[in-house]
Coordinates of C-alpha atoms and ligand atoms in Angstrom, one line a residue:
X5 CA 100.8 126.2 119.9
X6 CA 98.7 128.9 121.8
X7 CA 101.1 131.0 124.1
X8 CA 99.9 131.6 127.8
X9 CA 101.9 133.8 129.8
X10 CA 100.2 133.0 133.5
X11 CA 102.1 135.9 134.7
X12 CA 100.9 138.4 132.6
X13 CA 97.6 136.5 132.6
X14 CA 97.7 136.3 129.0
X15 CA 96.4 134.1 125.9
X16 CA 97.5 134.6 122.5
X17 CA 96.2 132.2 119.5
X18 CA 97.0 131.3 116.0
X19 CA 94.4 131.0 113.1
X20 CA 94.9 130.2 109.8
X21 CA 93.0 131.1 106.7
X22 CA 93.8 128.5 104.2
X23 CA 92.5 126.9 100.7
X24 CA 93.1 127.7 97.2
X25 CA 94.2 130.9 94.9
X26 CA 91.1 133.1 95.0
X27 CA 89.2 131.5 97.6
X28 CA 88.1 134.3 99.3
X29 CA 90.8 133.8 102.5
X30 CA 91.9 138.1 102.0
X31 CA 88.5 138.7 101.9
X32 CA 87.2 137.0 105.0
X33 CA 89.7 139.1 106.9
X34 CA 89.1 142.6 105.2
X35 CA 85.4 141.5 106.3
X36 CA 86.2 141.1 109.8
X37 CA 88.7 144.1 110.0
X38 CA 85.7 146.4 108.5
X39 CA 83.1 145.3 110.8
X40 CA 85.1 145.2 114.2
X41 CA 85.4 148.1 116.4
X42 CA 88.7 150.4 116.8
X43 CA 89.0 149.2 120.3
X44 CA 89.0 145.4 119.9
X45 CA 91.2 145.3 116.5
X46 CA 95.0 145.6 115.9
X47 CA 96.0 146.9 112.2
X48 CA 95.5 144.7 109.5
X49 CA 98.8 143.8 107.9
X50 CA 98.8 142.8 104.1
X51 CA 101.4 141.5 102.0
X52 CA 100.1 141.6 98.3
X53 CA 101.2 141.6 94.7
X54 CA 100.1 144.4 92.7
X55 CA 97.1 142.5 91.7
X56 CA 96.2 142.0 95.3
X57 CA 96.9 138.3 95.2
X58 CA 98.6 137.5 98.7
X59 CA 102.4 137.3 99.0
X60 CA 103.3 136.1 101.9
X61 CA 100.4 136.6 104.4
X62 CA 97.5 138.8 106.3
X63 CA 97.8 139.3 109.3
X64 CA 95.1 140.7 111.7
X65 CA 95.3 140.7 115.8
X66 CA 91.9 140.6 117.5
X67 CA 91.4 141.5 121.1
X68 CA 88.3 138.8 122.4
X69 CA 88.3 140.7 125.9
X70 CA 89.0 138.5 129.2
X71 CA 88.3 134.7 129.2
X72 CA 88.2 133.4 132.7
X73 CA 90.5 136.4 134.2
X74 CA 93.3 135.9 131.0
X75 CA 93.1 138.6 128.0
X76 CA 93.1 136.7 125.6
X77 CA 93.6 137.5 121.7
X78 CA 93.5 135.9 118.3
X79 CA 96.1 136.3 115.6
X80 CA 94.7 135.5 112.2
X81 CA 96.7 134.7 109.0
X82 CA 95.7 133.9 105.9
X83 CA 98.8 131.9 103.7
X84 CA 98.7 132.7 100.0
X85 CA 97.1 130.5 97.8
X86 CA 99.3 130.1 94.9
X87 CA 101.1 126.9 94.3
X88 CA 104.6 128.3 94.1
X89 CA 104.3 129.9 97.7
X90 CA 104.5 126.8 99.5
X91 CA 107.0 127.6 101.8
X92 CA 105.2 130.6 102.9
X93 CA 102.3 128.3 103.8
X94 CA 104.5 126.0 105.7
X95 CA 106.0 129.1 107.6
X96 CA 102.8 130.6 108.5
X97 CA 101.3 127.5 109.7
X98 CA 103.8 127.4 112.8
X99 CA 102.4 127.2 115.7
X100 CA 99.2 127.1 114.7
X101 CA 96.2 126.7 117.2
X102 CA 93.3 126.7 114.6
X103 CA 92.7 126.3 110.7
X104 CA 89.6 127.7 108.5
X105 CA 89.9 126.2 105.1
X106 CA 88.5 128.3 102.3
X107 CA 87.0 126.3 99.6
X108 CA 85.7 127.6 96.6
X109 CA 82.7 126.5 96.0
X110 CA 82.8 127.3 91.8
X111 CA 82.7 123.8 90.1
X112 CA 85.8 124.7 88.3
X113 CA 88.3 125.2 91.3
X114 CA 87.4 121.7 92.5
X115 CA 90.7 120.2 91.9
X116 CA 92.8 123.6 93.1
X117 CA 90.7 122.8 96.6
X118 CA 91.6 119.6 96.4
X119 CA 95.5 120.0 95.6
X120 CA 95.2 122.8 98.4
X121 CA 93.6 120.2 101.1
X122 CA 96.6 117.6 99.8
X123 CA 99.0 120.4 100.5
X124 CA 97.5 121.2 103.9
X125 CA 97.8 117.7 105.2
X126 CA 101.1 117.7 104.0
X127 CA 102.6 120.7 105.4
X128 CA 100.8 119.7 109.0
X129 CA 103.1 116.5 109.3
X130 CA 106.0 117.9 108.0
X131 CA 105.9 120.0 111.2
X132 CA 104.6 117.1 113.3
X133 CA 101.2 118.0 114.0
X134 CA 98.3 115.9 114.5
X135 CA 95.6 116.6 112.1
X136 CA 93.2 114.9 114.5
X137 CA 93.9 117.4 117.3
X138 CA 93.9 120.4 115.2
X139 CA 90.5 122.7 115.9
X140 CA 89.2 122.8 111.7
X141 CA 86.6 124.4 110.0
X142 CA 85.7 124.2 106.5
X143 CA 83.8 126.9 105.0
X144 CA 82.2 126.9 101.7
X145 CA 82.7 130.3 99.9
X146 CA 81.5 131.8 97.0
X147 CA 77.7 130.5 97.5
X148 CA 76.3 133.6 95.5
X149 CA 77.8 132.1 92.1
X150 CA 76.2 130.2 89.4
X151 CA 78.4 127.4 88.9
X152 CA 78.4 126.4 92.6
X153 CA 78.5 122.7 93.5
X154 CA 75.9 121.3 96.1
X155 CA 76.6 121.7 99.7
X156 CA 76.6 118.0 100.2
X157 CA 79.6 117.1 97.3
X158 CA 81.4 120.2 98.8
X159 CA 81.5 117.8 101.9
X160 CA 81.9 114.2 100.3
X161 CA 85.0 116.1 98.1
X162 CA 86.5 118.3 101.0
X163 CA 85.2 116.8 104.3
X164 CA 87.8 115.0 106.4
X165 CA 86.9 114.5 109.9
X166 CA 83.5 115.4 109.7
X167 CA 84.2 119.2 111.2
X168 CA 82.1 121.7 111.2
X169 CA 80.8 123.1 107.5
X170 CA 79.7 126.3 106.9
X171 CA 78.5 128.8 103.8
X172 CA 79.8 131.6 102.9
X173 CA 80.1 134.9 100.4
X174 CA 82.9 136.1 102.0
X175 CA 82.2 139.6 99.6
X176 CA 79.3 140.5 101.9
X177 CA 80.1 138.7 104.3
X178 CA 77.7 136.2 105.1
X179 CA 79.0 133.4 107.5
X180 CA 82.3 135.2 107.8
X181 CA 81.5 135.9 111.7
X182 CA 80.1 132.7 111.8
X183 CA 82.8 130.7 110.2
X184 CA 85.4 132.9 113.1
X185 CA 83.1 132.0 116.0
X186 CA 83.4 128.6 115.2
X187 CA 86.8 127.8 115.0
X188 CA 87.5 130.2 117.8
X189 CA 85.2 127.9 119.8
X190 CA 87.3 124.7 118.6
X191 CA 90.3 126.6 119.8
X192 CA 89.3 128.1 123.0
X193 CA 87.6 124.1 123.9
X194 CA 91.0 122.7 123.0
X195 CA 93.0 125.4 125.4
X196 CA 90.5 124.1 128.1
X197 CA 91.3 120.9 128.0
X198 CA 95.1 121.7 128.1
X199 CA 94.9 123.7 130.8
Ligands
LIG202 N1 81.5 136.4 94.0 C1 82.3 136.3 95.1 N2 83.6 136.7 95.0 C2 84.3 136.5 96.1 C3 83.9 135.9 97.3 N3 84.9 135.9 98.1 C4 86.0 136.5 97.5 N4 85.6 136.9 96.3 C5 86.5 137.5 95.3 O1 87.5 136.6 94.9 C6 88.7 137.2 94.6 C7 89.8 136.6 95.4 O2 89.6 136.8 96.8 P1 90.8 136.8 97.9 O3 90.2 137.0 99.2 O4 91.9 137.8 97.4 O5 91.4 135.4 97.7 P2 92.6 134.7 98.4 O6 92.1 133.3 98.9 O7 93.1 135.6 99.5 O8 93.6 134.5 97.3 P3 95.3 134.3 97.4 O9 95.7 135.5 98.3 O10 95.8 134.4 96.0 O11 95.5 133.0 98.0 C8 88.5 138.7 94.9 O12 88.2 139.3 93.7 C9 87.3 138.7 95.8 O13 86.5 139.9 95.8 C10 82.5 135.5 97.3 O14 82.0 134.9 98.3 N5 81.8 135.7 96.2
LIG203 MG1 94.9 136.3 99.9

Protein backbone atom coordinates (compact mmCIF):
# COMPACT_ATOMS: atom_id res chain seq x y z
CA UNK A 1 0.00 0.00 0.00
CA UNK A 2 1.02 3.75 -0.08
CA UNK A 3 4.85 3.96 0.77
CA UNK A 4 5.93 6.71 3.39
CA UNK A 5 9.47 7.19 3.91
CA UNK A 6 9.31 9.56 7.35
CA UNK A 7 12.90 10.11 6.81
CA UNK A 8 12.93 11.44 3.57
CA UNK A 9 9.46 12.95 4.45
CA UNK A 10 8.03 11.32 1.60
CA UNK A 11 4.49 9.89 0.25
CA UNK A 12 4.17 7.86 -2.81
CA UNK A 13 0.64 6.34 -3.98
CA UNK A 14 -0.83 3.87 -6.27
CA UNK A 15 -3.89 4.47 -8.66
CA UNK A 16 -5.34 2.39 -10.91
CA UNK A 17 -7.28 2.96 -14.07
CA UNK A 18 -9.35 0.05 -14.63
CA UNK A 19 -12.59 -1.29 -16.60
CA UNK A 20 -13.09 -2.76 -19.91
CA UNK A 21 -11.25 -2.87 -23.51
CA UNK A 22 -11.77 0.61 -24.99
CA UNK A 23 -13.10 2.28 -22.00
CA UNK A 24 -11.29 5.32 -22.24
CA UNK A 25 -8.59 4.35 -19.16
CA UNK A 26 -5.31 5.47 -21.95
CA UNK A 27 -7.18 8.31 -22.58
CA UNK A 28 -7.88 9.65 -19.18
CA UNK A 29 -4.14 9.64 -18.69
CA UNK A 30 -3.02 11.24 -22.09
CA UNK A 31 -5.75 13.89 -20.76
CA UNK A 32 -4.03 14.47 -17.62
CA UNK A 33 -0.42 14.29 -18.98
CA UNK A 34 -1.45 17.07 -21.67
CA UNK A 35 -2.96 19.46 -19.33
CA UNK A 36 -0.34 19.27 -16.38
CA UNK A 37 2.54 21.42 -16.17
CA UNK A 38 6.37 20.29 -16.97
CA UNK A 39 7.17 20.90 -13.38
CA UNK A 40 4.54 18.73 -11.59
CA UNK A 41 4.59 15.67 -14.12
CA UNK A 42 7.05 12.74 -14.65
CA UNK A 43 7.09 11.12 -18.28
CA UNK A 44 4.30 9.28 -19.33
CA UNK A 45 5.19 5.67 -19.96
CA UNK A 46 3.12 3.58 -22.49
CA UNK A 47 3.12 0.08 -23.31
CA UNK A 48 0.82 -0.37 -26.52
CA UNK A 49 0.17 -2.70 -29.35
CA UNK A 50 0.46 -1.28 -32.71
CA UNK A 51 -3.16 -0.37 -32.59
CA UNK A 52 -2.64 1.48 -29.44
CA UNK A 53 -4.58 -0.99 -27.34
CA UNK A 54 -2.58 -1.18 -23.91
CA UNK A 55 -0.09 -4.07 -23.32
CA UNK A 56 0.82 -4.14 -20.23
CA UNK A 57 0.29 -0.71 -18.59
CA UNK A 58 0.53 3.39 -18.51
CA UNK A 59 2.23 4.64 -16.29
CA UNK A 60 2.30 8.39 -15.32
CA UNK A 61 4.01 9.94 -11.90
CA UNK A 62 2.42 13.10 -10.67
CA UNK A 63 4.05 15.43 -8.21
CA UNK A 64 0.79 16.94 -5.84
CA UNK A 65 3.45 19.29 -3.98
CA UNK A 66 3.80 19.07 0.01
CA UNK A 67 0.88 17.62 2.08
CA UNK A 68 1.44 18.44 5.71
CA UNK A 69 5.41 18.89 5.42
CA UNK A 70 5.71 15.21 3.21
CA UNK A 71 6.11 15.52 -0.81
CA UNK A 72 3.87 13.53 -1.71
CA UNK A 73 3.18 11.98 -5.34
CA UNK A 74 0.73 9.86 -7.22
CA UNK A 75 1.69 6.96 -9.51
CA UNK A 76 -1.13 6.25 -11.89
CA UNK A 77 -1.61 3.01 -13.97
CA UNK A 78 -3.97 2.04 -16.14
CA UNK A 79 -4.13 -2.21 -16.64
CA UNK A 80 -5.13 -3.26 -20.09
CA UNK A 81 -8.46 -4.12 -20.78
CA UNK A 82 -8.35 -7.09 -22.80
CA UNK A 83 -9.54 -10.39 -21.38
CA UNK A 84 -6.41 -12.35 -22.10
CA UNK A 85 -4.20 -9.86 -20.11
CA UNK A 86 -5.32 -10.85 -16.79
CA UNK A 87 -2.18 -11.38 -15.29
CA UNK A 88 -1.04 -8.01 -16.23
CA UNK A 89 -4.01 -6.63 -14.29
CA UNK A 90 -3.40 -8.70 -11.26
CA UNK A 91 0.39 -7.43 -11.37
CA UNK A 92 -0.37 -3.88 -11.69
CA UNK A 93 -2.94 -3.87 -9.08
CA UNK A 94 -0.12 -4.55 -6.28
CA UNK A 95 -0.07 -2.40 -3.86
CA UNK A 96 -2.58 -0.52 -4.86
CA UNK A 97 -3.79 2.56 -2.75
CA UNK A 98 -6.75 3.71 -5.05
CA UNK A 99 -8.92 2.37 -8.10
CA UNK A 100 -10.92 4.52 -10.87
CA UNK A 101 -13.05 2.13 -12.75
CA UNK A 102 -13.69 3.13 -16.35
CA UNK A 103 -17.07 2.08 -17.56
CA UNK A 104 -18.25 2.55 -20.83
CA UNK A 105 -21.16 3.92 -20.84
CA UNK A 106 -22.25 2.55 -24.75
CA UNK A 107 -25.25 0.20 -24.18
CA UNK A 108 -23.29 -2.46 -25.98
CA UNK A 109 -20.17 -2.87 -23.67
CA UNK A 110 -22.56 -3.46 -20.70
CA UNK A 111 -21.60 -6.97 -20.21
CA UNK A 112 -17.58 -6.35 -20.99
CA UNK A 113 -18.06 -3.77 -17.76
CA UNK A 114 -19.61 -6.15 -16.04
CA UNK A 115 -17.06 -9.18 -16.75
CA UNK A 116 -14.43 -6.34 -16.10
CA UNK A 117 -16.00 -5.37 -12.44
CA UNK A 118 -16.26 -9.54 -11.89
CA UNK A 119 -12.55 -9.59 -12.74
CA UNK A 120 -11.73 -6.67 -10.44
CA UNK A 121 -13.29 -8.17 -7.42
CA UNK A 122 -11.57 -11.15 -8.17
CA UNK A 123 -8.12 -10.14 -8.64
CA UNK A 124 -8.55 -7.87 -5.22
CA UNK A 125 -8.96 -11.10 -3.06
CA UNK A 126 -6.69 -13.10 -4.75
CA UNK A 127 -4.15 -10.61 -3.29
CA UNK A 128 -6.02 -10.25 -0.03
CA UNK A 129 -7.35 -6.97 -0.15
CA UNK A 130 -10.38 -5.63 1.29
CA UNK A 131 -12.66 -4.21 -1.24
CA UNK A 132 -14.43 -2.34 1.50
CA UNK A 133 -11.22 -0.36 2.48
CA UNK A 134 -10.12 0.29 -0.95
CA UNK A 135 -10.61 4.30 -1.84
CA UNK A 136 -13.10 3.58 -5.51
CA UNK A 137 -14.47 5.73 -7.97
CA UNK A 138 -16.56 4.87 -10.75
CA UNK A 139 -16.67 7.08 -13.64
CA UNK A 140 -19.01 6.86 -16.43
CA UNK A 141 -17.19 7.55 -19.80
CA UNK A 142 -18.14 7.99 -23.12
CA UNK A 143 -21.26 10.40 -22.27
CA UNK A 144 -20.99 12.24 -25.67
CA UNK A 145 -22.34 8.98 -27.57
CA UNK A 146 -25.72 8.06 -28.82
CA UNK A 147 -26.24 4.74 -27.47
CA UNK A 148 -25.40 5.73 -23.90
CA UNK A 149 -27.34 4.12 -21.02
CA UNK A 150 -28.89 6.45 -18.22
CA UNK A 151 -26.82 7.57 -15.47
CA UNK A 152 -28.96 5.92 -12.97
CA UNK A 153 -28.69 1.98 -14.63
CA UNK A 154 -24.96 2.87 -15.04
CA UNK A 155 -25.27 2.82 -11.17
CA UNK A 156 -27.89 0.01 -10.46
CA UNK A 157 -25.47 -2.25 -13.09
CA UNK A 158 -21.99 -1.07 -11.90
CA UNK A 159 -22.46 0.48 -8.37
CA UNK A 160 -21.18 -1.53 -5.50
CA UNK A 161 -20.66 0.34 -2.41
CA UNK A 162 -22.40 3.28 -3.27
CA UNK A 163 -18.85 5.29 -4.16
CA UNK A 164 -18.66 8.19 -5.64
CA UNK A 165 -20.05 8.33 -9.60
CA UNK A 166 -18.98 10.58 -11.94
CA UNK A 167 -19.38 11.54 -16.03
CA UNK A 168 -17.08 11.64 -18.25
CA UNK A 169 -15.72 12.04 -22.19
CA UNK A 170 -12.51 11.22 -21.33
CA UNK A 171 -11.66 12.56 -25.39
CA UNK A 172 -12.08 16.16 -24.14
CA UNK A 173 -11.75 15.60 -21.06
CA UNK A 174 -14.58 16.44 -19.22
CA UNK A 175 -14.60 15.07 -15.55
CA UNK A 176 -11.19 13.61 -16.14
CA UNK A 177 -9.65 16.16 -13.37
CA UNK A 178 -12.64 15.61 -11.52
CA UNK A 179 -12.84 11.90 -11.55
CA UNK A 180 -8.51 12.20 -10.30
CA UNK A 181 -9.44 14.71 -7.48
CA UNK A 182 -11.75 12.39 -6.21
CA UNK A 183 -10.19 9.36 -5.78
CA UNK A 184 -7.04 11.21 -4.72
CA UNK A 185 -9.23 12.61 -1.95
CA UNK A 186 -10.38 8.90 -1.00
CA UNK A 187 -6.72 8.11 -0.92
CA UNK A 188 -5.13 10.86 0.80
CA UNK A 189 -8.45 10.54 3.73
CA UNK A 190 -7.46 6.83 3.93
CA UNK A 191 -3.51 7.73 4.55
CA UNK A 192 -4.90 10.08 7.35
CA UNK A 193 -6.47 7.76 9.13
CA UNK A 194 -3.46 5.36 8.93
CA UNK A 195 -1.22 7.67 10.00
N1 LIG B 1 -16.40 9.17 -28.20
C1 LIG B 1 -15.54 8.92 -27.21
N2 LIG B 1 -14.47 8.15 -27.44
C2 LIG B 1 -13.61 7.92 -26.40
C3 LIG B 1 -13.83 8.47 -25.11
N3 LIG B 1 -12.81 8.05 -24.32
C4 LIG B 1 -12.00 7.30 -25.08
N4 LIG B 1 -12.46 7.21 -26.34
C5 LIG B 1 -11.90 6.47 -27.48
O1 LIG B 1 -12.01 5.08 -27.22
C6 LIG B 1 -10.89 4.38 -27.75
C7 LIG B 1 -10.23 3.55 -26.65
O2 LIG B 1 -9.69 4.41 -25.66
P1 LIG B 1 -8.47 3.95 -24.72
O3 LIG B 1 -8.22 5.07 -23.78
O4 LIG B 1 -7.33 3.48 -25.54
O5 LIG B 1 -9.13 2.71 -23.98
P2 LIG B 1 -8.48 1.75 -22.89
O6 LIG B 1 -9.48 1.61 -21.80
O7 LIG B 1 -7.13 2.26 -22.48
O8 LIG B 1 -8.35 0.38 -23.71
P3 LIG B 1 -7.35 -0.87 -23.41
O9 LIG B 1 -5.96 -0.31 -23.31
O10 LIG B 1 -7.50 -1.82 -24.53
O11 LIG B 1 -7.81 -1.48 -22.12
C8 LIG B 1 -9.97 5.43 -28.34
O12 LIG B 1 -10.21 5.50 -29.71
C9 LIG B 1 -10.40 6.71 -27.64
O13 LIG B 1 -10.16 7.87 -28.42
C10 LIG B 1 -15.00 9.28 -24.90
O14 LIG B 1 -15.29 9.78 -23.82
N5 LIG B 1 -15.81 9.45 -25.98
MG1 LIG C 1 -5.28 1.43 -22.50
Amino acid sequence: MSFINFAAREINCKIVYYGAGLGGKTTNLQFIFQKTAELQKGKMISLATETDRTLFFDFLPLDLGSVRGFKTRIHLYTVPGQVFYDASRKLILRGVDGIVFVADSQQERMDANVEALDNLMSNLKEHGYDFNKIPYVLQLNKRDLPNILPVEELKTQLGVKGEPTLEAVAITGQGVFDTLKEVAKLVLAELKKNA
